[in-house]
């Protein structure tokens, strides 16, 4: 760690990991309610549990992005952050907003647009925090060295913050409501967040493999170009059945099919860089997470996304367990695993613990990745049966669900594996101590 | 390859192309907006009751269990076509009565069955919800879902 102000990332990553724990426990509880539906049904109904699960996910991923930006921008710009005070103020606002939102949900105060349930004052808080962040990071970048990594990172963060405006727009007309809602949901994960992902992945590759900056940066521009060229019009794959013009069925199908390209490119990029790189960086766990993130993102977003994106297929699969399978693996691969890669890379430095024993961390990777993959498979099978019975044969929804019990039981098992992995991961970064420098970085358990 | 595609060229293609696609998307958005308002949602007027119903739908976060036109959680039945499924899509009074009766009967308390929570709603709010769901049912959804099961 070259710059003192990079230290603010430690606070961001710590809060992010605490919310990560809340998120996976919320998910585990929701998974258990599928198995045993009367659980807590009077005190904590499923809709509130799910709200906490999804909101915690989104907030911690964003905190991870903010922290990553505070960590990597000083190194890229070759100067201290404009203001560490502003960075802590921003974090404070976000923490208060998050606690306020969770408390509101628990007493039944919430909105009803999926993922945007936060009370209005929390939405404003998020906006204020985003503005503080953008000012702080932009002033740092403008005064220092400009690189492709910071360019792309900033562009992604500016655009995703701008899109937050649509959180305040809720037309009475349900068709319009749905259309503008996707401006956040889709244009975040299949547009602006991809820029952030590419920038962070590029930074990690630069540090971990020692490949030339020039090579990394050219790849980055190509990756983000394919991301936006496909992802913007790809929004059309959500416009098939909500009252929009029929031309979206063609535009949506064609452009969203091309959305596979940036995810394939990011995976290829990561592997080619490792193969070309001469450096043998001691943080093997960070490398594992980086390669894992780009690979699982390709399968979760690319393959599982394409699976149901053509309008003829989506007519049958829309809003079934197929959607749930895809949503889980895509978020895990592209954004969860990428954030965990960054935490794994930065935390030992932030805490002065490098080099450290990575065995626990790498075990956590395989537990979580194995669990998420298994969950995706069982939900895909459940979804296939659901599509056939409900959408083709016309059997009533609840009767179909009654026949899927076995899959939901296995999904709970997969979820338990993920929770175990998440706890192990947090333990490995928060507790495990520095290792004697002479020791082998990858060795026996701590 | 590397001579043709320099870094600055890649960057310019990225910026220029992105602006192009943003412009196209903005244009199509304007067109789609007016299509929704003037064509696909006109078979039933957007009354005060429908507005009240949408507000109630949101305040109680029904979307985090149900799907509405396929979007939402996947824990409870699709409601975008529930009025058709119940055969009351063209009968506001019957619709309000059936939905009101359904809501009042929850939670079922049946062991091993997914539970819909108890919601404390006035008669106007329940009527608003049934009007909102009738309104949604009458949107032009390109004949989705494939059948009445939702
Ligand atoms: C990392 C990137 C991605 C993430 C995090 C992601 C996540 C999600 C989530 C959470 C949903 C469900 C939204 C809802 O609540 O209704 C969804 C829906 C969908 N996604 Fe993705 N996705 C990603 C990339 C992709 C890609 C690249 C494609 C296409 C190639 C794709 C195709 C779809 C489709 C077609 C749906 C609608 C499913 C339905 O009709 O029910 N996604 N995605
Ligand atoms: Fe999408």
PDB file of C-alpha atoms in Angstrom, chain A residues 30 33-34 36-38 41-42 45-48 50-51 54 108-115 117 148 151-152 155 159 170-183 187 195 213-214 217-218 221-222 224-226 228-230 232-233 235-236 238-249 251 255 314-321 323-324 386 389-399 401-402 408, chain B residues 1-3 5-41 46 48 50-51 54-55 57-65 67-78 82 85-86 102 107-119 132 135-137 139-150:
ATOM      1  CA  UNK A  30     -35.842 -17.719   2.269  1.00  0.00           C
ATOM      2  CA  UNK A  33     -39.280 -21.157   3.792  1.00  0.00           C
ATOM      3  CA  UNK A  34     -39.543 -22.921   0.416  1.00  0.00           C
ATOM      4  CA  UNK A  36     -40.971 -25.499   5.316  1.00  0.00           C
ATOM      5  CA  UNK A  37     -43.499 -22.821   4.337  1.00  0.00           C
ATOM      6  CA  UNK A  38     -44.991 -22.113   7.766  1.00  0.00           C
ATOM      7  CA  UNK A  41     -44.968 -16.829   8.367  1.00  0.00           C
ATOM      8  CA  UNK A  42     -46.815 -14.647  10.879  1.00  0.00           C
ATOM      9  CA  UNK A  45     -43.276 -13.110   5.900  1.00  0.00           C
ATOM     10  CA  UNK A  46     -41.382 -14.242   2.801  1.00  0.00           C
ATOM     11  CA  UNK A  47     -41.640 -10.887   1.025  1.00  0.00           C
ATOM     12  CA  UNK A  48     -39.759  -9.109   3.833  1.00  0.00           C
ATOM     13  CA  UNK A  50     -36.541 -11.553   0.261  1.00  0.00           C
ATOM     14  CA  UNK A  51     -36.348  -7.765   0.397  1.00  0.00           C
ATOM     15  CA  UNK A  54     -31.784  -8.621  -2.332  1.00  0.00           C
ATOM     16  CA  UNK A 108     -43.545  -3.285   7.450  1.00  0.00           C
ATOM     17  CA  UNK A 109     -42.626   0.095   5.930  1.00  0.00           C
ATOM     18  CA  UNK A 110     -41.430  -0.313   2.366  1.00  0.00           C
ATOM     19  CA  UNK A 111     -42.143   0.472  -1.245  1.00  0.00           C
ATOM     20  CA  UNK A 112     -43.241  -2.144  -3.699  1.00  0.00           C
ATOM     21  CA  UNK A 113     -41.039  -1.871  -6.727  1.00  0.00           C
ATOM     22  CA  UNK A 114     -38.760  -4.871  -6.644  1.00  0.00           C
ATOM     23  CA  UNK A 115     -35.235  -3.995  -5.411  1.00  0.00           C
ATOM     24  CA  UNK A 117     -38.219  -0.849  -1.742  1.00  0.00           C
ATOM     25  CA  UNK A 148      -7.767   3.658 -18.983  1.00  0.00           C
ATOM     26  CA  UNK A 151     -11.411   6.356 -17.094  1.00  0.00           C
ATOM     27  CA  UNK A 152     -13.572   3.277 -17.406  1.00  0.00           C
ATOM     28  CA  UNK A 155     -17.466   6.350 -16.443  1.00  0.00           C
ATOM     29  CA  UNK A 159     -23.422   6.445 -15.356  1.00  0.00           C
ATOM     30  CA  UNK A 170     -42.701   5.816 -10.687  1.00  0.00           C
ATOM     31  CA  UNK A 171     -45.452   6.454 -13.238  1.00  0.00           C
ATOM     32  CA  UNK A 172     -49.043   5.456 -12.433  1.00  0.00           C
ATOM     33  CA  UNK A 173     -49.150   3.583 -15.718  1.00  0.00           C
ATOM     34  CA  UNK A 174     -47.822   0.097 -14.958  1.00  0.00           C
ATOM     35  CA  UNK A 175     -46.363  -0.313 -18.462  1.00  0.00           C
ATOM     36  CA  UNK A 176     -44.288   2.849 -18.096  1.00  0.00           C
ATOM     37  CA  UNK A 177     -43.378   1.972 -14.515  1.00  0.00           C
ATOM     38  CA  UNK A 178     -41.951  -1.340 -15.688  1.00  0.00           C
ATOM     39  CA  UNK A 179     -40.100   0.165 -18.642  1.00  0.00           C
ATOM     40  CA  UNK A 180     -38.271   2.777 -16.548  1.00  0.00           C
ATOM     41  CA  UNK A 181     -37.665   0.298 -13.737  1.00  0.00           C
ATOM     42  CA  UNK A 182     -35.515  -1.741 -16.130  1.00  0.00           C
ATOM     43  CA  UNK A 183     -33.437   1.361 -16.829  1.00  0.00           C
ATOM     44  CA  UNK A 187     -28.654  -1.009 -17.364  1.00  0.00           C
ATOM     45  CA  UNK A 195     -17.581  -1.204 -16.882  1.00  0.00           C
ATOM     46  CA  UNK A 213      -0.322  -1.854 -18.974  1.00  0.00           C
ATOM     47  CA  UNK A 214      -0.640  -1.068 -22.679  1.00  0.00           C
ATOM     48  CA  UNK A 217      -5.835  -1.193 -21.440  1.00  0.00           C
ATOM     49  CA  UNK A 218      -6.441  -2.037 -25.066  1.00  0.00           C
ATOM     50  CA  UNK A 221     -11.626  -0.677 -24.224  1.00  0.00           C
ATOM     51  CA  UNK A 222     -12.606  -3.539 -26.495  1.00  0.00           C
ATOM     52  CA  UNK A 224     -16.400  -2.281 -22.523  1.00  0.00           C
ATOM     53  CA  UNK A 225     -17.246  -1.366 -26.113  1.00  0.00           C
ATOM     54  CA  UNK A 226     -18.839  -4.781 -26.653  1.00  0.00           C
ATOM     55  CA  UNK A 228     -22.351  -1.175 -24.092  1.00  0.00           C
ATOM     56  CA  UNK A 229     -22.955  -1.876 -27.777  1.00  0.00           C
ATOM     57  CA  UNK A 230     -24.878  -5.022 -26.841  1.00  0.00           C
ATOM     58  CA  UNK A 232     -27.973  -0.855 -24.116  1.00  0.00           C
ATOM     59  CA  UNK A 233     -30.311  -2.159 -26.800  1.00  0.00           C
ATOM     60  CA  UNK A 235     -32.573  -3.964 -22.515  1.00  0.00           C
ATOM     61  CA  UNK A 236     -35.197  -4.983 -25.050  1.00  0.00           C
ATOM     62  CA  UNK A 238     -37.226  -7.253 -20.800  1.00  0.00           C
ATOM     63  CA  UNK A 239     -39.651  -5.409 -23.063  1.00  0.00           C
ATOM     64  CA  UNK A 240     -41.356  -8.418 -24.641  1.00  0.00           C
ATOM     65  CA  UNK A 241     -44.458  -8.790 -22.442  1.00  0.00           C
ATOM     66  CA  UNK A 242     -45.023  -5.473 -20.645  1.00  0.00           C
ATOM     67  CA  UNK A 243     -46.988  -3.524 -23.216  1.00  0.00           C
ATOM     68  CA  UNK A 244     -44.150  -2.151 -25.356  1.00  0.00           C
ATOM     69  CA  UNK A 245     -43.967  -2.228 -29.172  1.00  0.00           C
ATOM     70  CA  UNK A 246     -43.368  -5.604 -30.808  1.00  0.00           C
ATOM     71  CA  UNK A 247     -40.116  -4.536 -32.473  1.00  0.00           C
ATOM     72  CA  UNK A 248     -38.410  -5.091 -29.112  1.00  0.00           C
ATOM     73  CA  UNK A 249     -38.787  -8.813 -29.619  1.00  0.00           C
ATOM     74  CA  UNK A 251     -34.031  -5.869 -31.083  1.00  0.00           C
ATOM     75  CA  UNK A 255     -28.638  -7.446 -29.037  1.00  0.00           C
ATOM     76  CA  UNK A 314     -38.694 -16.357 -23.017  1.00  0.00           C
ATOM     77  CA  UNK A 315     -42.407 -16.633 -23.839  1.00  0.00           C
ATOM     78  CA  UNK A 316     -42.332 -19.926 -21.894  1.00  0.00           C
ATOM     79  CA  UNK A 317     -39.599 -19.357 -19.307  1.00  0.00           C
ATOM     80  CA  UNK A 318     -40.385 -15.752 -18.289  1.00  0.00           C
ATOM     81  CA  UNK A 319     -40.746 -15.431 -14.515  1.00  0.00           C
ATOM     82  CA  UNK A 320     -40.031 -19.048 -13.585  1.00  0.00           C
ATOM     83  CA  UNK A 321     -37.316 -20.793 -11.591  1.00  0.00           C
ATOM     84  CA  UNK A 323     -35.023 -16.788 -14.129  1.00  0.00           C
ATOM     85  CA  UNK A 324     -34.093 -17.434 -10.507  1.00  0.00           C
ATOM     86  CA  UNK A 386     -42.264 -25.838 -14.061  1.00  0.00           C
ATOM     87  CA  UNK A 389     -46.239 -28.440 -16.405  1.00  0.00           C
ATOM     88  CA  UNK A 390     -47.407 -24.855 -16.032  1.00  0.00           C
ATOM     89  CA  UNK A 391     -46.689 -23.106 -19.306  1.00  0.00           C
ATOM     90  CA  UNK A 392     -47.196 -26.020 -21.692  1.00  0.00           C
ATOM     91  CA  UNK A 393     -49.678 -28.284 -19.890  1.00  0.00           C
ATOM     92  CA  UNK A 394     -51.514 -25.441 -18.126  1.00  0.00           C
ATOM     93  CA  UNK A 395     -51.396 -26.919 -14.612  1.00  0.00           C
ATOM     94  CA  UNK A 396     -52.095 -24.416 -11.837  1.00  0.00           C
ATOM     95  CA  UNK A 397     -49.069 -22.709 -10.271  1.00  0.00           C
ATOM     96  CA  UNK A 398     -49.463 -24.020  -6.707  1.00  0.00           C
ATOM     97  CA  UNK A 399     -50.022 -27.592  -7.898  1.00  0.00           C
ATOM     98  CA  UNK A 401     -44.845 -26.023  -6.970  1.00  0.00           C
ATOM     99  CA  UNK A 402     -46.004 -28.926  -4.832  1.00  0.00           C
ATOM    100  CA  UNK A 408     -36.119 -26.959  -3.180  1.00  0.00           C
TER     101      UNK A 408
ATOM    102  CA  UNK B   1      -3.981  -6.746 -35.668  1.00  0.00           C
ATOM    103  CA  UNK B   2      -2.186  -4.788 -32.967  1.00  0.00           C
ATOM    104  CA  UNK B   3      -1.115  -2.095 -35.474  1.00  0.00           C
ATOM    105  CA  UNK B   5      -6.268  -1.613 -33.349  1.00  0.00           C
ATOM    106  CA  UNK B   6      -4.288   0.811 -31.238  1.00  0.00           C
ATOM    107  CA  UNK B   7      -5.375   1.746 -27.759  1.00  0.00           C
ATOM    108  CA  UNK B   8      -6.543   5.202 -28.726  1.00  0.00           C
ATOM    109  CA  UNK B   9      -8.510   3.804 -31.645  1.00  0.00           C
ATOM    110  CA  UNK B  10     -10.203   1.277 -29.383  1.00  0.00           C
ATOM    111  CA  UNK B  11     -11.048   4.082 -26.972  1.00  0.00           C
ATOM    112  CA  UNK B  12     -12.560   6.243 -29.697  1.00  0.00           C
ATOM    113  CA  UNK B  13     -14.659   3.393 -31.025  1.00  0.00           C
ATOM    114  CA  UNK B  14     -15.901   2.815 -27.478  1.00  0.00           C
ATOM    115  CA  UNK B  15     -16.879   6.448 -26.890  1.00  0.00           C
ATOM    116  CA  UNK B  16     -18.362   7.048 -30.338  1.00  0.00           C
ATOM    117  CA  UNK B  17     -20.241   3.770 -30.480  1.00  0.00           C
ATOM    118  CA  UNK B  18     -21.652   4.175 -26.997  1.00  0.00           C
ATOM    119  CA  UNK B  19     -22.993   7.627 -27.818  1.00  0.00           C
ATOM    120  CA  UNK B  20     -24.574   6.198 -30.952  1.00  0.00           C
ATOM    121  CA  UNK B  21     -26.334   3.391 -29.078  1.00  0.00           C
ATOM    122  CA  UNK B  22     -27.459   5.725 -26.308  1.00  0.00           C
ATOM    123  CA  UNK B  23     -29.023   7.999 -28.923  1.00  0.00           C
ATOM    124  CA  UNK B  24     -30.814   5.108 -30.642  1.00  0.00           C
ATOM    125  CA  UNK B  25     -32.053   3.831 -27.294  1.00  0.00           C
ATOM    126  CA  UNK B  26     -33.311   7.279 -26.307  1.00  0.00           C
ATOM    127  CA  UNK B  27     -35.238   7.589 -29.552  1.00  0.00           C
ATOM    128  CA  UNK B  28     -36.846   4.183 -29.160  1.00  0.00           C
ATOM    129  CA  UNK B  29     -37.702   5.027 -25.547  1.00  0.00           C
ATOM    130  CA  UNK B  30     -39.670   8.090 -26.608  1.00  0.00           C
ATOM    131  CA  UNK B  31     -41.526   6.044 -29.197  1.00  0.00           C
ATOM    132  CA  UNK B  32     -42.198   3.214 -26.737  1.00  0.00           C
ATOM    133  CA  UNK B  33     -43.432   5.627 -24.089  1.00  0.00           C
ATOM    134  CA  UNK B  34     -46.050   7.045 -26.399  1.00  0.00           C
ATOM    135  CA  UNK B  35     -46.973   3.541 -27.596  1.00  0.00           C
ATOM    136  CA  UNK B  36     -47.753   2.503 -24.003  1.00  0.00           C
ATOM    137  CA  UNK B  37     -49.797   5.602 -23.282  1.00  0.00           C
ATOM    138  CA  UNK B  38     -51.731   5.758 -26.531  1.00  0.00           C
ATOM    139  CA  UNK B  39     -52.074   2.118 -27.584  1.00  0.00           C
ATOM    140  CA  UNK B  40     -51.228  -0.780 -25.325  1.00  0.00           C
ATOM    141  CA  UNK B  41     -52.894   0.344 -22.085  1.00  0.00           C
ATOM    142  CA  UNK B  46     -56.542   4.675 -15.594  1.00  0.00           C
ATOM    143  CA  UNK B  48     -58.447   6.931  -9.333  1.00  0.00           C
ATOM    144  CA  UNK B  50     -56.585   1.930 -10.342  1.00  0.00           C
ATOM    145  CA  UNK B  51     -54.089   4.436  -8.924  1.00  0.00           C
ATOM    146  CA  UNK B  54     -51.254   0.376  -7.564  1.00  0.00           C
ATOM    147  CA  UNK B  55     -50.301   2.283  -4.463  1.00  0.00           C
ATOM    148  CA  UNK B  57     -49.893  -3.118  -4.366  1.00  0.00           C
ATOM    149  CA  UNK B  58     -46.636  -1.283  -3.721  1.00  0.00           C
ATOM    150  CA  UNK B  59     -47.135  -0.429  -0.053  1.00  0.00           C
ATOM    151  CA  UNK B  60     -47.733  -4.077   0.788  1.00  0.00           C
ATOM    152  CA  UNK B  61     -44.908  -5.252  -1.470  1.00  0.00           C
ATOM    153  CA  UNK B  62     -46.945  -8.001  -3.098  1.00  0.00           C
ATOM    154  CA  UNK B  63     -44.200  -8.156  -5.770  1.00  0.00           C
ATOM    155  CA  UNK B  64     -41.786  -9.834  -3.343  1.00  0.00           C
ATOM    156  CA  UNK B  65     -43.882 -13.013  -3.410  1.00  0.00           C
ATOM    157  CA  UNK B  67     -45.040 -12.044 -10.214  1.00  0.00           C
ATOM    158  CA  UNK B  68     -46.904  -9.387 -12.202  1.00  0.00           C
ATOM    159  CA  UNK B  69     -46.508  -9.916 -15.945  1.00  0.00           C
ATOM    160  CA  UNK B  70     -43.715 -12.318 -15.077  1.00  0.00           C
ATOM    161  CA  UNK B  71     -41.668  -9.908 -12.972  1.00  0.00           C
ATOM    162  CA  UNK B  72     -41.235 -10.161  -9.232  1.00  0.00           C
ATOM    163  CA  UNK B  73     -40.555 -13.046  -6.896  1.00  0.00           C
ATOM    164  CA  UNK B  74     -41.365 -16.580  -7.985  1.00  0.00           C
ATOM    165  CA  UNK B  75     -42.831 -17.725  -4.676  1.00  0.00           C
ATOM    166  CA  UNK B  76     -46.542 -17.185  -5.391  1.00  0.00           C
ATOM    167  CA  UNK B  77     -48.820 -17.239  -8.461  1.00  0.00           C
ATOM    168  CA  UNK B  78     -48.760 -14.822 -11.396  1.00  0.00           C
ATOM    169  CA  UNK B  82     -55.576 -13.582 -12.199  1.00  0.00           C
ATOM    170  CA  UNK B  85     -58.247 -16.978 -14.384  1.00  0.00           C
ATOM    171  CA  UNK B  86     -61.103 -16.203 -12.004  1.00  0.00           C
ATOM    172  CA  UNK B 102     -59.443 -14.036  -0.918  1.00  0.00           C
ATOM    173  CA  UNK B 107     -53.313 -16.613   5.987  1.00  0.00           C
ATOM    174  CA  UNK B 108     -54.777 -20.050   5.418  1.00  0.00           C
ATOM    175  CA  UNK B 109     -52.714 -21.539   8.235  1.00  0.00           C
ATOM    176  CA  UNK B 110     -52.620 -24.859   6.386  1.00  0.00           C
ATOM    177  CA  UNK B 111     -49.595 -26.851   7.512  1.00  0.00           C
ATOM    178  CA  UNK B 112     -47.030 -27.342   4.719  1.00  0.00           C
ATOM    179  CA  UNK B 113     -48.583 -24.786   2.397  1.00  0.00           C
ATOM    180  CA  UNK B 114     -47.033 -21.411   1.497  1.00  0.00           C
ATOM    181  CA  UNK B 115     -48.698 -18.650   3.471  1.00  0.00           C
ATOM    182  CA  UNK B 116     -49.954 -15.317   2.204  1.00  0.00           C
ATOM    183  CA  UNK B 117     -49.799 -12.758   5.047  1.00  0.00           C
ATOM    184  CA  UNK B 118     -52.779 -11.055   6.612  1.00  0.00           C
ATOM    185  CA  UNK B 119     -53.320  -7.547   5.197  1.00  0.00           C
ATOM    186  CA  UNK B 132     -55.602  -2.334 -10.648  1.00  0.00           C
ATOM    187  CA  UNK B 135     -56.365  -2.868 -15.555  1.00  0.00           C
ATOM    188  CA  UNK B 136     -53.083  -4.798 -15.685  1.00  0.00           C
ATOM    189  CA  UNK B 137     -54.871  -7.835 -17.102  1.00  0.00           C
ATOM    190  CA  UNK B 139     -52.797  -4.382 -21.023  1.00  0.00           C
ATOM    191  CA  UNK B 140     -51.575  -5.676 -24.362  1.00  0.00           C
ATOM    192  CA  UNK B 141     -48.900  -8.168 -23.290  1.00  0.00           C
ATOM    193  CA  UNK B 142     -48.450  -9.802 -26.710  1.00  0.00           C
ATOM    194  CA  UNK B 143     -50.573 -12.739 -25.520  1.00  0.00           C
ATOM    195  CA  UNK B 144     -48.295 -13.586 -22.613  1.00  0.00           C
ATOM    196  CA  UNK B 145     -48.750 -15.731 -20.495  1.00  0.00           C
ATOM    197  CA  UNK B 146     -49.212 -18.764 -22.729  1.00  0.00           C
ATOM    198  CA  UNK B 147     -52.284 -19.970 -20.800  1.00  0.00           C
ATOM    199  CA  UNK B 148     -54.556 -19.056 -17.897  1.00  0.00           C
ATOM    200  CA  UNK B 149     -52.365 -20.890 -15.369  1.00  0.00           C
ATOM    201  CA  UNK B 150     -50.084 -17.843 -15.561  1.00  0.00           C
TER     202      UNK B 150
END
